[in-house]
């Protein structure tokens, strides 16, 4: 169950965020601050404030769904110090990029804001005008209006930050359930194959799912390579499966379950099915609930001498 | 406004007869139509018996119908090489067979107009693209006028309209005229207006008659004229906000503007905008199958992908998002305009709806207007 | 007349169906061709010249190219690459293509042998405007494999020797071993009437007795006069950049300088949207441009 959206606190957070970003840009702690501003249709869009005045355009509201951490990769070249605002899941994305050594922590200043849940911008935009206003002003919002990930979020408080705005919200563990995976597991291999083939047939290979994913952060994606050609450029079934299976395997153990891939997919492919299967297996096999809990275990990215599976293997 | 062509034929099609009419059409051609698929409306080939899945309610399918004339993957030829006993080599190239004719059913007027913009590229100049031409020649477009344009629609910013006939052989106009409320809560019948010979044939066929496509009742001619005019005069929400797009010559001087760096910053270099766009046509060519035999095909490519212009030896003329974003919008709003005298956009609004980070053409048009030269 | 010699076709022009590579009259379908000879151009073997013939005599007959034009060369299973035709049309078939090994297609070509089958389509692109040069002195400045398109042009001009004034050929490469078309530069061309060939290398070796200088510097030393002259220059981007500066110093105006551009290409016929600079597509509006034309284009590359 999503936490209850707290619009008043969000409003206060926005003021504090602007002030903090302004301070950081004024005293030279950072030369750019990654946040959101109000976009053309009223929805927040990513925004890179470069002056103290621009900090005044930053927004913080129930629609700031887009994870900003991935933009750090654009700024890898250079020395500048970068400020960034994160909520709970935003910080998991950031943590992923830091753990994968894709951006130096020293060049970052992180402003964290505890989260009371976010709404799905697309669904909110589709509401009739009055209803939308009511919800955005803090009126009761139906559970289905929340981002899907809020339903299973057990990390509403930032796990990485330098400044925390507002008080931490209570974070009880939330049972991670995978109903779709249970259905998948009940299928025969043939049924599963047909199922996935049918799903991915619709894919237009726009790469939005890959490009938005904080765990898809390789310097060069194997799927972009021509030599060797791992994935052909045609959109036949075998290439589609290749794309989606490679991607799922690549993020296995590092997927933060933000569901952004599924949210940005314009043709509506339920991409989390496969990711969830890996998450479920990992939690059952390694006792790691999600990649960050416990925080010091990288289920598929770590080598331990005392690994029980090593016995007799060497 | 461009002058309105004289209709070749007008008919009345009852909603209840649509399924039978489409079934009849499917017999001779592949029919592609908007179909409801897990909450999204997608353009795809209609399987026999799926007539009832056709979605004339949603204004825009997620994907555009451009795949009918430029499939995402299109085989160009097959090749087969052999070596005989003496080591003599031979190579056989077999151009792919002509495609089945396609009827695009239920496209919106913007998407129909987009086909004409492809014609500029593929059918004019010193080279005619025959693969394209054979698909285009076999294409019949049945458009449906929009009773209630979507929020992101701005076809009117390009002198198109929710009732326009550009690129369409037949346009279906809901008899009750445009209106608020659910777009398909119409009157239960469409005026079908054929603007081309192909369209006329479609309406005059015996199958059409059998499906209930009937003459417009005597005395209703004036209503028909009024209804069609109402659709043609309809404003679009975003079009009203944007006004006529007029930035082509201004952009002549803005190639070096710092604006491109700024607007590109949030782009994530996916290809969504280009792939859902009915007017983006850039493609690549590649082979599938090694050595002995295989297929050469073309495939949609995107100027937004960093590898789009990557050359041998690693040189990339457009390595930065700024250069690629500028290319996309300059192509649509300036370069294409120079070459063909019109914009490479029909205001369908798909980029508005699908870009994961809210970066789209109308926004750029608006912002470019505000830039200092 | 060859359809694509009339220049770029803006909209509105009656489309001309191109019949050059007419496997079945289909635009992107090549003609089958055979490699009949492969020759190393450079000591290191990174540039080879391929002699090729089309398998169908009618296709050879229908083919007609002019200096500056290119062919799209296919290795099936690998892909296509745009390559300048380096043999002059006055020499007929076989066609010669000089290719530097840089990647997949060019690599596969280098790995092939006489007798292997490839695909050819074209000719594509515009050409050098030789009819505008009648009575003028011609200065050719080339570096490395940049001599490939120019070689076709030089042979063509020398075949019509009486139409032009003095012909000056300035050519350089990294080392003596990297000089391409040795027969032309050491023998054939300098024997022609009123024609000089000046060679330079960046770095000499024990056999080299000629000058060692970078092409632009060497050019300035030679000091050719811009009077009633046209300069045609081809080579790697960095050489072009400095050569243009040197030509300007010598007094050549932008209208007097002609060069070729190279961008990534996929279709070669102005359809795939790949090779544009501003509103010009290098594959159909180029690759030959005067410097003043280039300066009209957005400064993208
Ligand atoms: C007008 C013109 C004239 C030229 N003349 C000559 C000449 O006379 N001699 C000469 O040696 N060279 C010439 N070139 C350069 C030559 O075209 C390139 O060197 C050649 O295309 C390289 O091809 P490759 O396959 O070896 O290189 P690669 O880079 O390995 O491959 C390029 C090809 O592979 C595919 N490819 C590889 N990577 C990608 C990617 N990321 N995205 C999409 N497709 C990809 C495409 O099919 C592409 O065409 C000319 C180029 C032009 C434009
Ligand atoms: S976002 Fe959707 S359509 Fe795009 S590549 Fe991913 S799965 Fe395919
Ligand atoms: S503009 Fe939007 S849809 Fe287009 S490439 Fe950038 S992020 Fe993707
Ligand atoms: S640029 Fe956007 S609005 Fe214009 S045709 Fe393409 S998707 Fe539609
Ligand atoms: S190579 Fe396709 S447009 Fe020039």
PDB file of N, CA and C and ligand atoms in Angstrom, chain A residues 224 226, chain B residues 285 299 301 307-308 310-313, chain C residues 70 78-84 98-100 102-107 145 148-149 261-266 274 287, ligand 1:
ATOM      1  N   UNK A 224      24.769  -2.238 -28.972  1.00  0.00           N
ATOM      2  CA  UNK A 224      25.078  -1.205 -29.966  1.00  0.00           C
ATOM      3  C   UNK A 224      26.251  -1.607 -30.850  1.00  0.00           C
ATOM      4  N   UNK A 226      28.704  -3.393 -33.466  1.00  0.00           N
ATOM      5  CA  UNK A 226      28.589  -4.046 -34.775  1.00  0.00           C
ATOM      6  C   UNK A 226      29.624  -5.142 -34.928  1.00  0.00           C
TER       7      UNK A 226
ATOM      8  N   UNK B 285      20.806   0.123 -43.590  1.00  0.00           N
ATOM      9  CA  UNK B 285      20.763  -1.083 -44.405  1.00  0.00           C
ATOM     10  C   UNK B 285      21.732  -2.086 -43.785  1.00  0.00           C
ATOM     11  N   UNK B 299      16.139  -1.012 -42.159  1.00  0.00           N
ATOM     12  CA  UNK B 299      15.481  -0.961 -40.861  1.00  0.00           C
ATOM     13  C   UNK B 299      15.433   0.487 -40.409  1.00  0.00           C
ATOM     14  N   UNK B 301      16.133   3.599 -38.476  1.00  0.00           N
ATOM     15  CA  UNK B 301      17.238   4.053 -37.644  1.00  0.00           C
ATOM     16  C   UNK B 301      16.838   5.410 -37.090  1.00  0.00           C
ATOM     17  N   UNK B 307      25.090   6.274 -32.382  1.00  0.00           N
ATOM     18  CA  UNK B 307      25.848   5.571 -33.423  1.00  0.00           C
ATOM     19  C   UNK B 307      25.392   5.929 -34.827  1.00  0.00           C
ATOM     20  N   UNK B 308      24.366   6.763 -34.934  1.00  0.00           N
ATOM     21  CA  UNK B 308      23.750   7.011 -36.248  1.00  0.00           C
ATOM     22  C   UNK B 308      24.772   7.406 -37.313  1.00  0.00           C
ATOM     23  N   UNK B 310      28.193   7.341 -36.769  1.00  0.00           N
ATOM     24  CA  UNK B 310      29.521   6.828 -36.449  1.00  0.00           C
ATOM     25  C   UNK B 310      30.161   6.255 -37.708  1.00  0.00           C
ATOM     26  N   UNK B 311      31.373   6.728 -38.006  1.00  0.00           N
ATOM     27  CA  UNK B 311      32.017   6.270 -39.222  1.00  0.00           C
ATOM     28  C   UNK B 311      33.104   5.268 -38.887  1.00  0.00           C
ATOM     29  N   UNK B 312      33.581   4.636 -39.923  1.00  0.00           N
ATOM     30  CA  UNK B 312      34.696   3.727 -39.749  1.00  0.00           C
ATOM     31  C   UNK B 312      35.804   4.497 -39.039  1.00  0.00           C
ATOM     32  N   UNK B 313      36.621   3.793 -38.282  1.00  0.00           N
ATOM     33  CA  UNK B 313      37.734   4.393 -37.571  1.00  0.00           C
ATOM     34  C   UNK B 313      37.274   5.264 -36.403  1.00  0.00           C
TER      35      UNK B 313
ATOM     36  N   UNK C  70      30.846   7.967 -57.309  1.00  0.00           N
ATOM     37  CA  UNK C  70      31.197   6.841 -56.448  1.00  0.00           C
ATOM     38  C   UNK C  70      30.333   5.626 -56.771  1.00  0.00           C
ATOM     39  N   UNK C  78      28.106  -8.887 -45.045  1.00  0.00           N
ATOM     40  CA  UNK C  78      28.828  -7.883 -44.254  1.00  0.00           C
ATOM     41  C   UNK C  78      28.165  -6.514 -44.387  1.00  0.00           C
ATOM     42  N   UNK C  79      28.024  -6.035 -45.605  1.00  0.00           N
ATOM     43  CA  UNK C  79      27.372  -4.743 -45.768  1.00  0.00           C
ATOM     44  C   UNK C  79      27.868  -4.000 -46.984  1.00  0.00           C
ATOM     45  N   UNK C  80      27.660  -2.692 -46.963  1.00  0.00           N
ATOM     46  CA  UNK C  80      28.000  -1.868 -48.105  1.00  0.00           C
ATOM     47  C   UNK C  80      28.911  -0.718 -47.690  1.00  0.00           C
ATOM     48  N   UNK C  81      29.720  -0.246 -48.629  1.00  0.00           N
ATOM     49  CA  UNK C  81      30.551   0.932 -48.390  1.00  0.00           C
ATOM     50  C   UNK C  81      30.613   1.755 -49.664  1.00  0.00           C
ATOM     51  N   UNK C  82      30.602   3.076 -49.467  1.00  0.00           N
ATOM     52  CA  UNK C  82      30.667   3.988 -50.610  1.00  0.00           C
ATOM     53  C   UNK C  82      32.129   4.195 -50.985  1.00  0.00           C
ATOM     54  N   UNK C  83      32.456   3.986 -52.246  1.00  0.00           N
ATOM     55  CA  UNK C  83      33.851   4.070 -52.680  1.00  0.00           C
ATOM     56  C   UNK C  83      33.942   4.891 -53.971  1.00  0.00           C
ATOM     57  N   UNK C  84      34.888   5.811 -54.009  1.00  0.00           N
ATOM     58  CA  UNK C  84      35.083   6.609 -55.226  1.00  0.00           C
ATOM     59  C   UNK C  84      35.603   5.716 -56.342  1.00  0.00           C
ATOM     60  N   UNK C  98      39.982   2.001 -55.260  1.00  0.00           N
ATOM     61  CA  UNK C  98      41.096   1.915 -54.321  1.00  0.00           C
ATOM     62  C   UNK C  98      40.555   2.067 -52.921  1.00  0.00           C
ATOM     63  N   UNK C  99      40.824   1.068 -52.111  1.00  0.00           N
ATOM     64  CA  UNK C  99      40.108   0.973 -50.839  1.00  0.00           C
ATOM     65  C   UNK C  99      41.068   0.820 -49.681  1.00  0.00           C
ATOM     66  N   UNK C 100      40.830   1.639 -48.676  1.00  0.00           N
ATOM     67  CA  UNK C 100      41.649   1.561 -47.469  1.00  0.00           C
ATOM     68  C   UNK C 100      40.950   0.676 -46.455  1.00  0.00           C
ATOM     69  N   UNK C 102      39.580  -0.102 -43.219  1.00  0.00           N
ATOM     70  CA  UNK C 102      39.264   0.611 -41.979  1.00  0.00           C
ATOM     71  C   UNK C 102      38.235  -0.109 -41.121  1.00  0.00           C
ATOM     72  N   UNK C 103      37.447  -0.990 -41.695  1.00  0.00           N
ATOM     73  CA  UNK C 103      36.372  -1.583 -40.895  1.00  0.00           C
ATOM     74  C   UNK C 103      35.875  -2.866 -41.505  1.00  0.00           C
ATOM     75  N   UNK C 104      34.585  -3.087 -41.352  1.00  0.00           N
ATOM     76  CA  UNK C 104      34.020  -4.390 -41.685  1.00  0.00           C
ATOM     77  C   UNK C 104      34.015  -4.644 -43.189  1.00  0.00           C
ATOM     78  N   UNK C 105      33.368  -3.753 -43.933  1.00  0.00           N
ATOM     79  CA  UNK C 105      33.239  -3.997 -45.367  1.00  0.00           C
ATOM     80  C   UNK C 105      34.600  -3.880 -46.057  1.00  0.00           C
ATOM     81  N   UNK C 106      35.307  -2.818 -45.733  1.00  0.00           N
ATOM     82  CA  UNK C 106      36.611  -2.635 -46.364  1.00  0.00           C
ATOM     83  C   UNK C 106      37.547  -3.763 -45.958  1.00  0.00           C
ATOM     84  N   UNK C 107      37.401  -4.238 -44.719  1.00  0.00           N
ATOM     85  CA  UNK C 107      38.220  -5.367 -44.266  1.00  0.00           C
ATOM     86  C   UNK C 107      37.892  -6.618 -45.060  1.00  0.00           C
ATOM     87  N   UNK C 145      45.246   8.434 -49.510  1.00  0.00           N
ATOM     88  CA  UNK C 145      44.286   7.796 -50.399  1.00  0.00           C
ATOM     89  C   UNK C 145      43.346   8.808 -51.029  1.00  0.00           C
ATOM     90  N   UNK C 148      42.640   8.915 -54.699  1.00  0.00           N
ATOM     91  CA  UNK C 148      41.752   7.983 -55.426  1.00  0.00           C
ATOM     92  C   UNK C 148      40.730   8.697 -56.313  1.00  0.00           C
ATOM     93  N   UNK C 149      39.877   9.572 -55.760  1.00  0.00           N
ATOM     94  CA  UNK C 149      38.917  10.252 -56.635  1.00  0.00           C
ATOM     95  C   UNK C 149      39.612  11.200 -57.617  1.00  0.00           C
ATOM     96  N   UNK C 261      33.657  15.841 -49.980  1.00  0.00           N
ATOM     97  CA  UNK C 261      33.328  15.597 -48.581  1.00  0.00           C
ATOM     98  C   UNK C 261      33.009  14.121 -48.385  1.00  0.00           C
ATOM     99  N   UNK C 262      33.191  13.679 -47.157  1.00  0.00           N
ATOM    100  CA  UNK C 262      32.901  12.281 -46.859  1.00  0.00           C
ATOM    101  C   UNK C 262      32.105  12.196 -45.573  1.00  0.00           C
ATOM    102  N   UNK C 263      30.964  11.539 -45.621  1.00  0.00           N
ATOM    103  CA  UNK C 263      30.180  11.303 -44.421  1.00  0.00           C
ATOM    104  C   UNK C 263      29.679   9.870 -44.462  1.00  0.00           C
ATOM    105  N   UNK C 264      29.171   9.419 -43.344  1.00  0.00           N
ATOM    106  CA  UNK C 264      28.608   8.074 -43.307  1.00  0.00           C
ATOM    107  C   UNK C 264      27.446   7.965 -44.296  1.00  0.00           C
ATOM    108  N   UNK C 265      27.422   6.926 -45.069  1.00  0.00           N
ATOM    109  CA  UNK C 265      26.334   6.740 -46.032  1.00  0.00           C
ATOM    110  C   UNK C 265      25.741   5.343 -45.926  1.00  0.00           C
ATOM    111  N   UNK C 266      24.454   5.246 -46.189  1.00  0.00           N
ATOM    112  CA  UNK C 266      23.800   3.943 -46.175  1.00  0.00           C
ATOM    113  C   UNK C 266      23.094   3.667 -47.491  1.00  0.00           C
ATOM    114  N   UNK C 274      20.949  10.029 -43.933  1.00  0.00           N
ATOM    115  CA  UNK C 274      22.147   9.828 -43.128  1.00  0.00           C
ATOM    116  C   UNK C 274      23.199  10.913 -43.314  1.00  0.00           C
ATOM    117  N   UNK C 287      29.609  14.272 -53.806  1.00  0.00           N
ATOM    118  CA  UNK C 287      30.560  14.714 -52.774  1.00  0.00           C
ATOM    119  C   UNK C 287      31.388  15.931 -53.190  1.00  0.00           C
TER     120      UNK C 287
HETATM  121  C1  LIG D   1      31.727   9.891 -51.140  1.00  0.00           C
HETATM  122  C2  LIG D   1      32.645   8.905 -50.481  1.00  0.00           C
HETATM  123  C3  LIG D   1      33.729   8.396 -51.186  1.00  0.00           C
HETATM  124  C4  LIG D   1      34.591   7.489 -50.588  1.00  0.00           C
HETATM  125  N1  LIG D   1      35.622   6.991 -51.308  1.00  0.00           N
HETATM  126  C5  LIG D   1      36.453   6.081 -50.765  1.00  0.00           C
HETATM  127  C6  LIG D   1      37.513   5.494 -51.509  1.00  0.00           C
HETATM  128  O1  LIG D   1      37.695   5.777 -52.682  1.00  0.00           O
HETATM  129  N2  LIG D   1      38.313   4.612 -50.909  1.00  0.00           N
HETATM  130  C7  LIG D   1      38.131   4.258 -49.588  1.00  0.00           C
HETATM  131  O2  LIG D   1      38.897   3.449 -49.101  1.00  0.00           O
HETATM  132  N3  LIG D   1      37.129   4.787 -48.857  1.00  0.00           N
HETATM  133  C8  LIG D   1      36.295   5.682 -49.405  1.00  0.00           C
HETATM  134  N4  LIG D   1      35.259   6.209 -48.644  1.00  0.00           N
HETATM  135  C9  LIG D   1      35.136   5.825 -47.244  1.00  0.00           C
HETATM  136  C10 LIG D   1      34.439   4.500 -47.118  1.00  0.00           C
HETATM  137  O3  LIG D   1      33.097   4.639 -47.526  1.00  0.00           O
HETATM  138  C11 LIG D   1      34.440   4.025 -45.664  1.00  0.00           C
HETATM  139  O4  LIG D   1      35.760   3.859 -45.261  1.00  0.00           O
HETATM  140  C12 LIG D   1      33.728   2.724 -45.554  1.00  0.00           C
HETATM  141  O5  LIG D   1      32.333   2.910 -45.640  1.00  0.00           O
HETATM  142  C13 LIG D   1      34.012   2.035 -44.263  1.00  0.00           C
HETATM  143  O6  LIG D   1      33.242   0.878 -44.233  1.00  0.00           O
HETATM  144  P1  LIG D   1      33.595  -0.346 -43.336  1.00  0.00           P
HETATM  145  O7  LIG D   1      32.500  -1.302 -43.396  1.00  0.00           O
HETATM  146  O8  LIG D   1      34.920  -0.901 -43.679  1.00  0.00           O
HETATM  147  O9  LIG D   1      33.681   0.323 -41.957  1.00  0.00           O
HETATM  148  P2  LIG D   1      32.750   0.059 -40.684  1.00  0.00           P
HETATM  149  O10 LIG D   1      32.678   1.273 -39.886  1.00  0.00           O
HETATM  150  O11 LIG D   1      33.158  -1.188 -40.027  1.00  0.00           O
HETATM  151  O12 LIG D   1      31.377  -0.152 -41.240  1.00  0.00           O
HETATM  152  C14 LIG D   1      30.628   0.773 -41.850  1.00  0.00           C
HETATM  153  C15 LIG D   1      29.434   0.010 -42.308  1.00  0.00           C
HETATM  154  O13 LIG D   1      29.077  -0.949 -41.351  1.00  0.00           O
HETATM  155  C16 LIG D   1      27.852  -0.719 -40.818  1.00  0.00           C
HETATM  156  N5  LIG D   1      27.982  -0.068 -39.506  1.00  0.00           N
HETATM  157  C17 LIG D   1      29.037  -0.193 -38.700  1.00  0.00           C
HETATM  158  N6  LIG D   1      28.821   0.413 -37.568  1.00  0.00           N
HETATM  159  C18 LIG D   1      27.629   0.976 -37.631  1.00  0.00           C
HETATM  160  C19 LIG D   1      26.843   1.741 -36.725  1.00  0.00           C
HETATM  161  N7  LIG D   1      27.271   2.057 -35.516  1.00  0.00           N
HETATM  162  N8  LIG D   1      25.617   2.147 -37.115  1.00  0.00           N
HETATM  163  C20 LIG D   1      25.170   1.821 -38.329  1.00  0.00           C
HETATM  164  N9  LIG D   1      25.882   1.109 -39.212  1.00  0.00           N
HETATM  165  C21 LIG D   1      27.079   0.674 -38.869  1.00  0.00           C
HETATM  166  C22 LIG D   1      27.165  -0.009 -41.864  1.00  0.00           C
HETATM  167  O14 LIG D   1      26.662  -0.936 -42.783  1.00  0.00           O
HETATM  168  C23 LIG D   1      28.223   0.841 -42.457  1.00  0.00           C
HETATM  169  O15 LIG D   1      28.015   1.166 -43.792  1.00  0.00           O
HETATM  170  C24 LIG D   1      34.393   7.106 -49.243  1.00  0.00           C
HETATM  171  C25 LIG D   1      33.311   7.614 -48.529  1.00  0.00           C
HETATM  172  C26 LIG D   1      32.433   8.492 -49.136  1.00  0.00           C
HETATM  173  C27 LIG D   1      31.279   9.019 -48.357  1.00  0.00           C
END
